XYZ file of C-alpha atoms in Angstrom:
682
model
C 24.804 61.473 -34.322
C 22.352 61.061 -31.413
C 20.198 58.821 -33.559
C 23.215 56.676 -34.505
C 24.232 56.447 -30.844
C 20.732 55.360 -29.797
C 20.695 52.783 -32.585
C 23.939 51.303 -31.247
C 22.548 51.260 -27.714
C 19.411 49.483 -28.920
C 21.524 46.980 -30.877
C 23.667 46.247 -27.819
C 20.580 45.871 -25.638
C 19.019 43.551 -28.223
C 22.200 41.461 -28.364
C 22.321 41.213 -24.585
C 18.651 40.200 -24.504
C 19.291 37.536 -27.152
C 22.224 36.223 -25.123
C 20.105 36.092 -21.970
C 17.363 34.240 -23.837
C 19.919 31.792 -25.244
C 21.266 31.077 -21.776
C 17.745 30.757 -20.357
C 16.753 28.414 -23.185
C 19.740 26.169 -22.550
C 19.273 26.391 -18.790
C 15.848 24.851 -19.353
C 16.765 22.425 -22.106
C 20.240 21.192 -21.190
C 19.885 18.358 -18.677
C 21.387 18.843 -15.252
C 23.893 16.060 -14.654
C 25.506 15.326 -11.290
C 29.223 16.039 -11.138
C 31.711 13.228 -10.964
C 32.071 12.109 -7.337
C 35.091 13.713 -5.684
C 38.011 11.443 -4.825
C 38.351 10.074 -1.319
C 39.368 12.779 1.114
C 38.416 15.636 -1.198
C 35.817 18.239 -0.150
C 32.217 17.655 -1.267
C 30.947 19.395 -4.392
C 29.161 22.645 -3.553
C 27.281 24.911 -5.956
C 29.143 28.062 -4.882
C 26.533 30.372 -6.348
C 25.754 28.115 -9.325
C 22.101 27.161 -8.971
C 22.439 24.342 -11.474
C 25.746 23.204 -12.924
C 24.857 21.905 -16.386
C 26.594 19.942 -19.082
C 25.705 18.823 -22.605
C 24.116 15.630 -23.833
C 25.633 15.607 -27.329
C 28.348 17.143 -29.441
C 25.715 18.717 -31.732
C 24.059 20.423 -28.773
C 27.390 21.833 -27.621
C 28.234 23.193 -31.093
C 24.752 24.713 -31.447
C 25.122 26.551 -28.138
C 28.574 28.061 -28.797
C 27.447 29.050 -32.314
C 24.615 31.115 -30.842
C 26.876 32.614 -28.201
C 29.408 33.566 -30.889
C 26.707 35.345 -32.899
C 25.586 37.251 -29.812
C 29.169 38.226 -28.962
C 29.730 39.725 -32.417
C 26.494 41.717 -32.166
C 27.340 42.863 -28.635
C 30.769 44.037 -29.759
C 33.021 41.867 -27.583
C 35.887 40.105 -29.349
C 37.300 37.023 -27.580
C 40.653 35.409 -28.275
C 40.741 33.050 -31.229
C 43.338 30.383 -31.686
C 43.654 27.642 -34.162
C 42.816 23.359 -35.937
C 44.218 20.641 -33.756
C 47.008 18.394 -34.984
C 46.555 14.860 -33.699
C 49.029 12.067 -32.968
C 48.259 8.599 -31.733
C 48.871 7.949 -28.049
C 50.812 4.833 -27.037
C 51.765 3.453 -23.594
C 54.488 5.423 -21.854
C 57.688 4.131 -20.331
C 57.764 3.201 -16.672
C 59.711 5.324 -14.209
C 63.357 4.322 -13.977
C 65.386 4.958 -10.841
C 68.791 6.569 -11.386
C 71.789 7.373 -9.254
C 70.645 10.941 -8.559
C 70.222 10.189 -4.843
C 74.008 10.417 -4.444
C 74.147 13.819 -6.072
C 73.432 17.329 -4.820
C 71.533 19.252 -7.485
C 69.051 22.077 -7.858
C 65.445 21.629 -8.879
C 63.004 24.033 -10.469
C 62.121 26.882 -8.117
C 58.434 26.151 -7.400
C 55.718 27.696 -5.283
C 54.426 24.551 -3.537
C 56.686 21.722 -2.379
C 55.831 18.502 -4.205
C 54.058 20.299 -7.061
C 56.483 20.614 -9.986
C 56.149 23.405 -12.538
C 56.855 23.465 -16.254
C 60.233 24.984 -17.161
C 62.703 25.057 -20.040
C 65.418 23.303 -17.997
C 65.222 20.148 -15.851
C 67.835 17.963 -14.185
C 67.929 14.830 -12.056
C 71.604 15.315 -11.226
C 72.541 12.815 -13.922
C 71.399 14.529 -17.100
C 70.327 18.084 -17.895
C 67.472 18.592 -20.362
C 67.256 21.971 -22.115
C 64.301 23.039 -24.279
C 65.425 25.446 -26.989
C 62.958 26.253 -29.742
C 62.287 23.129 -31.790
C 64.910 21.012 -30.032
C 65.415 19.467 -26.597
C 69.072 18.835 -25.736
C 70.312 16.224 -23.263
C 73.600 16.943 -21.497
C 75.658 14.565 -19.376
C 76.215 16.553 -16.169
C 79.311 14.584 -15.095
C 81.004 14.344 -18.494
C 80.005 17.943 -19.294
C 79.061 17.187 -22.863
C 76.061 17.106 -25.151
C 74.981 13.491 -25.652
C 71.767 13.666 -27.701
C 69.002 15.893 -29.038
C 65.268 15.385 -29.497
C 63.175 17.042 -32.207
C 59.593 17.248 -30.932
C 56.616 17.915 -33.180
C 56.364 21.624 -32.484
C 57.999 24.351 -30.406
C 59.037 23.134 -26.958
C 57.323 25.268 -24.311
C 58.794 23.394 -21.357
C 59.664 20.087 -19.724
C 58.841 17.703 -16.899
C 61.273 15.017 -15.750
C 60.057 11.957 -13.842
C 62.558 9.172 -13.357
C 63.515 7.912 -16.786
C 60.613 9.722 -18.473
C 60.921 13.129 -20.110
C 57.643 14.923 -20.869
C 57.909 17.711 -23.449
C 55.068 20.212 -23.769
C 54.955 21.570 -27.319
C 52.731 24.047 -29.109
C 51.877 24.584 -32.768
C 50.267 27.666 -34.297
C 49.002 26.680 -37.761
C 49.022 29.371 -40.417
C 45.600 30.735 -41.279
C 43.021 32.875 -39.501
C 40.421 31.159 -37.340
C 42.535 28.060 -36.841
C 43.038 26.685 -33.331
C 46.473 26.091 -31.850
C 47.364 22.695 -30.449
C 49.317 21.757 -27.335
C 50.918 18.329 -27.067
C 52.420 16.317 -24.235
C 55.142 14.226 -25.859
C 56.611 11.372 -23.824
C 60.211 10.108 -24.204
C 62.045 7.265 -22.499
C 65.465 8.662 -21.567
C 66.605 5.857 -19.278
C 69.381 5.647 -21.878
C 69.897 9.375 -22.549
C 72.221 8.574 -25.475
C 69.264 7.068 -27.318
C 65.999 8.754 -26.237
C 62.957 6.888 -27.531
C 59.526 8.385 -28.255
C 56.835 6.548 -26.277
C 53.727 8.453 -27.266
C 51.986 11.801 -27.361
C 48.653 13.249 -26.352
C 47.495 16.274 -28.341
C 44.970 18.801 -27.087
C 43.457 21.712 -28.979
C 44.154 25.044 -27.383
C 46.879 27.245 -25.958
C 48.571 26.519 -22.653
C 47.505 28.516 -19.581
C 49.669 26.571 -17.119
C 51.009 23.133 -16.214
C 51.920 21.221 -13.059
C 53.061 17.704 -12.129
C 52.399 15.679 -8.960
C 53.966 12.223 -8.549
C 54.262 11.626 -12.284
C 50.806 12.932 -13.226
C 50.914 16.003 -15.463
C 48.084 18.545 -15.339
C 47.605 20.906 -18.289
C 45.205 23.856 -18.287
C 44.295 24.820 -21.863
C 42.170 27.499 -23.490
C 40.198 27.659 -26.761
C 37.597 30.222 -27.892
C 33.929 29.557 -27.110
C 33.154 28.882 -30.752
C 32.431 25.750 -32.804
C 36.070 25.485 -33.946
C 37.167 25.842 -30.307
C 35.376 22.748 -28.965
C 38.156 20.947 -27.032
C 39.702 17.968 -28.784
C 41.913 15.148 -27.552
C 43.990 13.458 -30.259
C 41.639 14.943 -32.849
C 38.409 13.689 -31.254
C 36.030 16.083 -29.458
C 35.975 15.844 -25.682
C 32.976 13.940 -24.323
C 30.114 16.510 -24.151
C 29.092 15.378 -20.673
C 32.542 16.517 -19.470
C 31.881 20.099 -20.654
C 30.132 22.334 -18.102
C 28.366 25.608 -18.783
C 29.432 27.992 -15.985
C 29.316 31.601 -17.240
C 26.158 32.955 -18.969
C 28.208 34.499 -21.774
C 31.471 32.505 -21.920
C 34.396 33.596 -24.039
C 36.460 30.406 -23.857
C 36.646 26.724 -23.115
C 39.080 26.147 -20.258
C 40.112 22.495 -20.187
C 41.949 20.713 -17.383
C 43.695 17.604 -18.717
C 45.527 15.025 -16.596
C 48.000 12.432 -17.924
C 49.746 9.738 -15.866
C 53.264 9.409 -17.301
C 53.640 5.836 -16.031
C 50.313 4.226 -16.979
C 49.209 6.491 -19.830
C 45.796 7.021 -18.191
C 44.081 10.323 -18.984
C 41.213 12.465 -17.756
C 39.694 15.766 -18.877
C 37.041 18.263 -17.825
C 36.206 21.535 -19.592
C 34.392 24.710 -18.527
C 32.710 27.391 -20.605
C 33.951 30.503 -18.787
C 35.737 33.823 -19.268
C 39.409 33.827 -20.209
C 41.635 31.894 -17.764
C 44.641 33.877 -16.492
C 46.556 32.083 -13.686
C 46.589 28.695 -12.017
C 47.610 27.542 -8.550
C 47.846 23.942 -7.384
C 48.153 22.209 -4.046
C 48.377 18.476 -3.367
C 44.596 17.998 -3.607
C 43.168 21.015 -5.448
C 43.686 22.981 -8.641
C 42.551 26.609 -8.842
C 42.011 28.522 -12.090
C 41.560 32.299 -12.056
C 39.550 33.784 -14.918
C 38.708 37.350 -15.833
C 37.765 39.616 -18.670
C 41.291 40.848 -19.357
C 41.487 44.631 -19.751
C 44.515 44.073 -22.002
C 42.534 41.843 -24.360
C 39.587 44.234 -24.421
C 41.873 47.233 -24.944
C 43.760 45.490 -27.741
C 40.516 44.557 -29.480
C 39.289 48.134 -29.154
C 42.594 49.501 -30.505
C 42.379 47.188 -33.511
C 38.812 48.299 -34.155
C 39.882 51.954 -34.086
C 42.830 51.224 -36.378
C 40.481 49.478 -38.815
C 38.535 52.745 -39.142
C 41.620 54.890 -39.890
C 43.563 52.404 -42.043
C 43.194 52.286 -45.848
C 40.102 50.508 -47.173
C 41.565 47.085 -47.883
C 43.647 46.970 -44.688
C 40.785 48.225 -42.535
C 38.372 45.751 -44.090
C 40.776 42.863 -43.440
C 41.207 43.834 -39.781
C 37.430 44.155 -39.337
C 36.894 40.794 -41.004
C 39.290 39.083 -38.594
C 37.709 40.824 -35.601
C 34.224 39.786 -36.692
C 35.438 36.205 -36.890
C 36.847 36.537 -33.392
C 40.414 36.103 -34.637
C 42.205 38.694 -32.514
C 45.647 37.307 -33.348
C 44.896 37.433 -37.093
C 43.776 41.055 -36.822
C 46.881 41.911 -34.812
C 49.113 40.311 -37.439
C 47.564 42.463 -40.171
C 47.871 45.581 -37.995
C 51.532 44.986 -37.216
C 52.356 44.333 -40.872
C 50.578 47.542 -41.855
C 52.343 49.696 -39.229
C 55.721 48.162 -40.099
C 55.189 49.049 -43.774
C 54.686 52.764 -43.095
C 57.395 55.458 -43.025
C 58.310 56.407 -39.456
C 56.497 59.762 -39.452
C 53.319 58.296 -40.930
C 53.370 55.346 -38.491
C 53.701 57.765 -35.559
C 50.749 59.820 -36.799
C 48.515 56.746 -37.210
C 49.448 55.493 -33.759
C 48.838 58.936 -32.264
C 45.315 59.058 -33.710
C 44.499 55.544 -32.552
C 46.014 56.134 -29.115
C 44.057 59.385 -28.663
C 40.769 57.666 -29.505
C 41.650 54.665 -27.323
C 42.324 56.867 -24.274
C 38.617 57.807 -24.117
C 37.649 54.285 -23.008
C 37.798 52.826 -19.491
C 38.435 49.135 -18.810
C 37.996 47.228 -15.547
C 38.169 43.689 -14.227
C 36.973 41.224 -11.594
C 38.341 37.744 -10.914
C 36.511 34.413 -10.658
C 38.346 31.572 -8.913
C 37.354 28.097 -10.152
C 38.041 25.149 -7.840
C 38.831 21.563 -8.917
C 39.528 18.567 -6.703
C 42.295 16.308 -8.062
C 43.564 12.822 -7.352
C 45.684 11.241 -10.050
C 43.853 11.655 -13.350
C 40.498 12.112 -11.579
C 39.590 15.803 -11.855
C 36.228 17.075 -10.558
C 34.905 20.626 -10.818
C 33.699 21.980 -7.473
C 32.448 25.477 -8.362
C 33.671 29.056 -8.155
C 33.837 32.209 -6.043
C 33.902 35.792 -7.356
C 36.359 38.390 -6.022
C 36.841 42.093 -6.635
C 39.983 43.105 -8.490
C 42.779 41.468 -10.431
C 45.148 38.681 -9.431
C 48.793 39.612 -10.057
C 50.280 36.140 -10.524
C 50.265 32.638 -9.072
C 51.875 33.836 -5.816
C 48.760 35.923 -5.161
C 47.004 32.612 -4.494
C 48.160 30.399 -1.632
C 46.525 27.565 0.309
C 46.651 27.806 4.102
C 45.202 25.116 6.396
C 42.373 24.276 4.017
C 41.696 27.896 3.041
C 42.687 29.805 -0.085
C 44.350 33.191 0.457
C 43.949 35.556 -2.520
C 45.416 39.033 -3.018
C 43.905 41.354 -5.642
C 44.298 44.911 -6.898
C 41.060 46.657 -7.854
C 41.180 49.598 -10.270
C 39.903 50.950 -13.544
C 42.218 51.092 -16.562
C 42.869 53.302 -19.534
C 44.899 52.213 -22.552
C 47.345 53.692 -25.035
C 49.396 52.370 -27.906
C 53.050 51.478 -27.753
C 55.057 53.576 -30.187
C 56.916 51.742 -32.985
C 60.236 50.358 -31.806
C 63.427 50.640 -33.847
C 64.356 47.415 -35.572
C 67.667 47.241 -33.719
C 68.175 48.594 -30.194
C 71.555 50.024 -29.141
C 73.978 47.112 -28.963
C 77.263 47.388 -27.060
C 80.388 47.094 -29.222
C 82.840 47.782 -26.418
C 83.101 46.670 -22.819
C 80.246 47.826 -20.573
C 80.070 47.927 -16.804
C 77.720 47.596 -13.869
C 78.134 49.811 -10.814
C 77.515 47.696 -7.689
C 76.578 49.204 -4.321
C 76.733 46.794 -1.361
C 75.427 47.765 2.058
C 75.190 45.851 5.314
C 73.806 47.968 8.088
C 75.454 51.391 7.780
C 78.585 50.078 6.043
C 78.532 50.529 2.250
C 81.050 49.942 -0.509
C 80.917 50.602 -4.248
C 82.723 48.966 -7.166
C 82.358 48.356 -10.909
C 82.115 45.041 -12.776
C 83.135 45.081 -16.464
C 81.342 42.912 -19.040
C 82.537 42.128 -22.537
C 80.152 42.898 -25.446
C 77.880 40.155 -26.876
C 79.137 38.175 -29.885
C 76.342 39.349 -32.197
C 73.307 41.680 -31.962
C 69.768 40.236 -31.811
C 66.973 41.215 -34.181
C 63.970 42.972 -32.621
C 61.153 43.811 -35.077
C 58.766 46.752 -34.488
C 55.640 45.955 -32.432
C 52.002 47.148 -32.521
C 50.693 46.715 -28.983
C 48.775 48.416 -26.180
C 49.740 49.442 -22.674
C 47.093 49.551 -19.948
C 47.462 51.838 -16.944
C 45.309 52.251 -13.809
C 42.886 55.180 -13.707
C 42.081 56.775 -10.370
C 42.919 55.381 -6.960
C 43.466 51.621 -6.858
C 42.716 49.526 -3.769
C 44.221 46.216 -2.667
C 42.437 43.356 -0.961
C 43.251 40.106 0.794
C 40.472 37.517 0.657
C 40.285 34.290 2.656
C 38.146 31.741 0.792
C 36.787 28.418 1.949
C 37.141 26.153 -1.129
C 34.928 23.540 0.531
C 32.062 26.020 0.945
C 33.030 28.278 -1.979
C 32.555 31.472 -0.035
C 34.644 34.324 1.330
C 35.113 33.857 5.084
C 37.481 36.779 5.711
C 38.608 39.955 4.004
C 41.109 42.740 4.488
C 40.085 45.538 2.129
C 41.244 48.985 1.125
C 44.925 48.207 1.667
C 47.517 50.692 0.318
C 45.169 53.090 -1.460
C 46.535 54.333 -4.751
C 49.107 51.527 -5.004
C 49.074 48.073 -6.543
C 50.411 44.692 -5.530
C 53.797 43.785 -7.010
C 54.634 40.627 -5.071
C 53.077 38.204 -2.578
C 54.256 35.189 -0.588
C 52.747 33.073 2.193
C 55.238 32.007 4.872
C 53.727 30.181 7.819
C 50.879 32.277 9.256
C 52.057 35.429 7.470
C 51.030 36.583 4.024
C 53.641 39.085 2.815
C 52.557 41.680 0.268
C 54.546 44.275 -1.641
C 52.646 47.285 -2.972
C 54.151 50.230 -4.806
C 53.599 53.717 -6.139
C 56.487 55.824 -4.868
C 57.901 53.670 -2.081
C 57.833 49.939 -1.411
C 55.619 48.964 1.536
C 56.277 45.372 2.567
C 53.207 44.269 4.532
C 52.995 41.335 6.937
C 49.371 40.145 7.070
C 48.429 37.691 9.818
C 46.043 35.036 8.449
C 46.109 32.708 11.463
C 42.465 33.671 12.041
C 40.978 33.171 8.562
C 37.901 35.245 9.390
C 39.927 38.257 10.489
C 43.139 38.773 8.493
C 45.049 41.730 9.921
C 48.148 43.787 9.133
C 50.775 43.255 11.828
C 53.381 45.609 10.430
C 54.961 47.063 7.331
C 58.201 48.543 6.050
C 58.474 51.400 3.572
C 61.637 51.684 1.482
C 62.431 53.119 -1.980
C 61.675 50.899 -4.987
C 59.686 47.694 -4.997
C 60.161 43.929 -4.918
C 58.768 41.729 -7.700
C 59.667 38.358 -6.151
C 59.920 37.265 -2.513
C 61.774 34.151 -1.368
C 61.859 32.750 2.200
C 65.318 32.001 3.606
C 64.252 30.599 6.977
C 64.700 32.076 10.425
C 62.369 34.966 9.627
C 64.634 36.184 6.808
C 63.176 37.090 3.428
C 64.898 37.871 0.120
C 63.343 40.316 -2.322
C 64.258 40.750 -5.997
C 63.037 44.096 -7.275
C 63.761 47.490 -8.770
C 64.819 50.863 -7.394
C 65.320 53.923 -9.596
C 65.194 51.725 -12.676
C 67.962 49.426 -11.442
C 67.941 45.861 -10.189
C 67.910 45.579 -6.404
C 68.195 42.458 -4.240
C 67.118 43.108 -0.636
C 67.484 41.090 2.561
C 64.624 41.596 5.029
C 64.486 40.575 8.674
C 60.817 39.707 9.290
C 61.370 37.656 12.434
C 59.351 40.339 14.214
C 56.542 41.034 11.702
C 55.578 44.184 13.641
C 59.026 45.637 12.991
C 60.316 44.491 9.585
C 63.799 45.689 8.652
C 65.814 45.812 5.447
C 69.211 44.709 6.764
C 71.174 44.598 3.503
C 70.862 45.088 -0.244
C 72.779 44.857 -3.505
C 71.878 47.312 -6.234
C 73.082 46.900 -9.823
C 72.839 50.172 -11.681
C 70.997 49.992 -14.997
C 70.517 46.214 -14.764
C 67.368 44.092 -14.781
C 66.706 40.359 -14.426
C 64.294 37.760 -15.848
C 63.786 36.740 -12.195
C 61.671 39.884 -11.821
C 58.882 38.252 -13.834
C 59.801 34.542 -13.846
C 60.636 32.869 -10.520
C 62.079 29.870 -12.386
C 65.088 32.095 -13.165
C 65.859 32.213 -9.420
C 68.256 29.519 -8.105
C 69.254 29.075 -4.469
C 71.977 26.897 -2.906
C 71.041 26.948 0.812
C 74.110 25.101 2.148
C 76.422 27.653 0.513
C 74.144 30.608 1.307
C 74.142 31.463 -2.391
C 71.534 32.867 -4.763
C 71.945 33.014 -8.560
C 69.905 35.124 -10.977
C 70.468 36.237 -14.602
C 71.176 39.964 -15.032
C 71.422 42.380 -17.926
C 74.365 44.730 -18.488
C 73.677 48.406 -18.933
C 70.465 49.241 -20.776
C 70.762 46.681 -23.562
C 68.015 44.358 -22.302
C 69.968 41.159 -22.983
C 71.052 38.927 -20.064
C 74.821 39.245 -19.820
C 75.354 36.452 -17.340
C 74.415 34.951 -13.976
C 75.012 36.952 -10.784
C 76.108 34.895 -7.774
C 75.030 36.691 -4.580
C 75.996 35.553 -1.089
C 73.567 35.995 1.817
C 75.839 34.552 4.515
C 76.739 37.949 6.047
C 74.451 40.579 4.647
C 74.413 40.536 0.840
C 77.419 40.562 -1.488
C 77.830 40.065 -5.217
C 80.490 37.347 -5.336
C 80.835 37.044 -9.084
C 79.121 37.681 -12.403
C 79.455 34.567 -14.545
C 79.631 35.984 -18.072
C 77.227 34.293 -20.478
C 75.305 36.476 -22.923
C 71.716 35.300 -23.281
C 71.768 33.093 -20.148
C 68.271 32.927 -18.623
C 68.646 29.978 -16.234
C 71.187 28.480 -13.861
C 71.376 25.214 -11.952
C 73.991 23.254 -10.062
C 75.045 19.636 -9.847
C 77.442 19.005 -6.969
C 80.031 21.799 -7.258
C 79.388 22.772 -10.867
C 77.146 25.660 -11.877
C 75.502 25.351 -15.297
C 74.349 28.575 -16.973
C 71.858 28.053 -19.782
C 71.154 30.168 -22.870
C 69.172 29.133 -25.947
C 72.346 28.462 -27.930
C 74.858 27.258 -25.336
C 75.506 25.967 -21.824
C 78.478 27.088 -19.744
C 79.973 25.482 -16.641
C 81.600 27.236 -13.667
C 83.150 26.065 -10.419
C 80.708 26.995 -7.625
C 83.503 28.007 -5.227
C 85.939 29.856 -7.492
C 83.488 30.682 -10.344
C 86.195 29.741 -12.810
C 84.745 28.908 -16.227
C 85.236 25.176 -16.850
C 83.703 24.497 -20.256
C 81.124 25.577 -22.807
C 78.718 23.370 -24.780
C 77.210 24.770 -28.000
C 73.586 23.658 -28.510
C 73.400 22.638 -32.137
């Protein structure tokens, strides 16, 4: 056994040495090419720890390099993501922006992080029409007439939409069948100036899966990922990206991360791609795009779990999983594993999962984050460099720009992993009326009541899942970093915050960076970043539960959407004095949850009516039962629960609230909450 162990160590060391030699060889042979000049007003390009930013002189050279890296990765034992062959369509000029009559209407927009930077979502409106992405269709609804007027069938599954004047941009994705293939992401452009007759105006197709998307003044920015392998070389409309626009950043990259820009009015495009570790989150301001990358402990744990399963599964199944892993096709291996587990009797499946989970628990996984900085102006995108930070970024709200600096919050910890047990095919589905107990408190005055919800029309189908769960090991620590993107260095740091807890939510409001950490109670921290070199905690509040999303209300008031004792809780905080933060009111819905806990696009606010709307589940069934309308005019109060099973979004146009599910749209009066109409999406 000792001899086998030493042989593995020697093999790993040899693989690492080969990788280092490969990188050194290409560092000497690949010509160093100056970066594209930054646009006017953008910060100058700085190395940021990269001694020589290098690109490739030919497509053949690029393929040769990633082929060698792929061989070294297999020998070293690391399995990157693999996704699948691009499908190409011909691009044609797009329609010009068309002005509508939306200026005379009051309507909600997508809840975004940065004003002026739109985010991809499944629902968009200009006050005139409502566009809803649902699977392989996009439906257009006349907001005034309250009726479905047309439907679009894009070439793939609609991931989300952008709306710019009379132009609708649909982001679609296709996952071709077959291991080792690469997924494709398309930006399809439609002229909807006449929404009764939408007309296709072109499409741009990129290889890769979507990491994130933004839009500024009609220019769409897509961040895409493909594996660092020959089949993963980024393609645009079927043609490989120009090799001089691909930069080698990490010594042993696991993916191509491509930033693509498309002007919806002119059809102009621009791309730049980096060979780096897996991209996780993006953040965008008016002049910069930031991409966070890390070696995901989830991905590493899943790959390890699949490798363990391959050793305990029957010969043919185990060999198939190993074959997919050796090819770097993590999704293909996972598909085989899930099919195998689903085919077993319950007792046998539990025993296999127990053995795999026990072996998996012996491994420790950890993570650091690298922030990549791009300057942007229209379709001109220039890579500036990177900065490395300790820990993991929670989500996009953990990154915020402040007076030319980037504020980043991370949680640093080690992780262990275990397997998720097989789920029953059908969860408990209500067949009779169910209710939500509502507790409303303002100050010391509390009242309790019960809201009754009718059962859903039909139960959903939930297949069993083979997956891993990662959990922190030991005491975690939280950090706030202040980064100069112009100099690509950390200028200030607040470390060791909330030992043993992790960050659940973050939000920058003025000079204050609010953080929510959690283990047993919910500390809401107010961090002063007015002096970037010396961020400091001004005050904090500890209450039961935790907040997952924070939303500023103005006047020092802050709304938190979170969980307490397993139930949905909406809290109103008075942070006007950051040294003495108070929770002044809350609404708690027993047994309920909300998509707004993990997707801020599900949060809708009507400031003039002091009204917030979020989808909520009923009981423990996990299905949104409707949209909760919560008033924050005097404390917090649940005004009404607009019943709509499956509703995951809400928006308003004038005095009509639209609740959106994948199969229907309902309309309610915003003052009385009377149901006005329902539109099936067919």
